[in-house]
């Protein structure tokens, strides 16, 4: 088998890259370790920056998002008995975010790949990149006990944090920067009316909480939990009680509870690998970097990587211009580091850090109080939250 760009991973990065390249006449093969059903069962991000929403429209996959997604003009922060609204649109000259689930984005991308006859191979085991430092790289894998190979011009590793792409770069050619936080997020999806039509991020001495949503009848909530906690320790009743205690009383009073549809724990991590390329291999999305979910940046960073990488590959194939590919890592990393900073900042501002004691908690309140008293500070937060330019 031969293709121009072999893509490892059928998450949002891999599928979006494949879709954009296909529309530019560049053929791809996507190799995914899991089944399509498994990929579509993962509940993850819910907030899309305008840049990603525009990319989906331009890639011909924005129709359902525009019909079913919700445009949000503000987000809310609860702290120290207060509930304050950050007017995203007012502070950024009209910019907004789109609330539309990552699962739906992935589903729309799969359907678009089907409609265009795109090749996505599932249950590909032991995917291995070869000869990345030559101009004839190839990938091998197994499926159902049989061995396969695809020859290509380039390999795009869109295979997430635990993928094989980054691991195949020699250790002396890559630097990894990492910060692990001493807690995780317990997330619950429930078929209940969201407690608010906008998101509420809550700083509370018992720990952080987040009220998010997927639609008018589907809510997504998170609470900060210690790393040692198992999901089995959290009955639905215990979750709802803890969430309610961390929200302002007037919000907790209107919390509609119900059975969870999904419940999982995710650890929080900041991570960046540099550079994001090696020979003919390019890393995009979680394969190259991770942010804690507090700033809602993970999926959006995956999209900006795909933006830079797809443009570079199109310039290579259409114009013989290599500059984009050469500059990809540096260009993507400039935006990544800013999103890393913002995600770290929001995480630090809103979570409980037991080691910092009451002093740390009072500093957080002082910073939040300053934030909502300063148009400059609110503008800085708003322009990062809606997404920095590509
Ligand atoms: P993904 O989605 O992890 O997809 C990688 C794909 O590669 C496959 N794979 C392999 N395939 C073949 N061979 C191998 N060796 C392979 N190894 C892995 C995997 O099966 C998978 O299908 O990475 P991608 O495409 O880069 O997308 C990144 C996003 O998924 C991620 O950044 C976001 O979900 C992060 N995130 C959020 N991002 C936002 O922008 N806004 C949010 O509101 C938001 N909330 C979240 C989040 C992530 C969360 N968790 C669970 C980590 C909330 C949570 C709780
Ligand atoms: C979500 O809806 O899953 C969500 C929203 C905002 C975040 C993280 C996750 O910051």
PDB file of C-alpha atoms in Angstrom, residues 14 86 89 113 199 212 220 268 281 318 331 376 383:
ATOM      1  CA  UNK A  14      -5.799  12.619  12.803  1.00  0.00           C
ATOM      2  CA  UNK A  86     -16.482  37.129  32.298  1.00  0.00           C
ATOM      3  CA  UNK A  89     -17.690  38.750  23.643  1.00  0.00           C
ATOM      4  CA  UNK A 113     -14.280  10.558   5.756  1.00  0.00           C
ATOM      5  CA  UNK A 199     -20.127  27.309  32.194  1.00  0.00           C
ATOM      6  CA  UNK A 212     -20.416  22.396  31.836  1.00  0.00           C
ATOM      7  CA  UNK A 220     -21.163  17.619  32.146  1.00  0.00           C
ATOM      8  CA  UNK A 268      -3.986  16.594  35.333  1.00  0.00           C
ATOM      9  CA  UNK A 281       7.695  12.544  11.208  1.00  0.00           C
ATOM     10  CA  UNK A 318       1.060  22.233  -4.455  1.00  0.00           C
ATOM     11  CA  UNK A 331       5.466  27.901  14.745  1.00  0.00           C
ATOM     12  CA  UNK A 376      -7.102  44.780  31.674  1.00  0.00           C
ATOM     13  CA  UNK A 383      -8.665  36.713  24.936  1.00  0.00           C
TER      14      UNK A 383
END
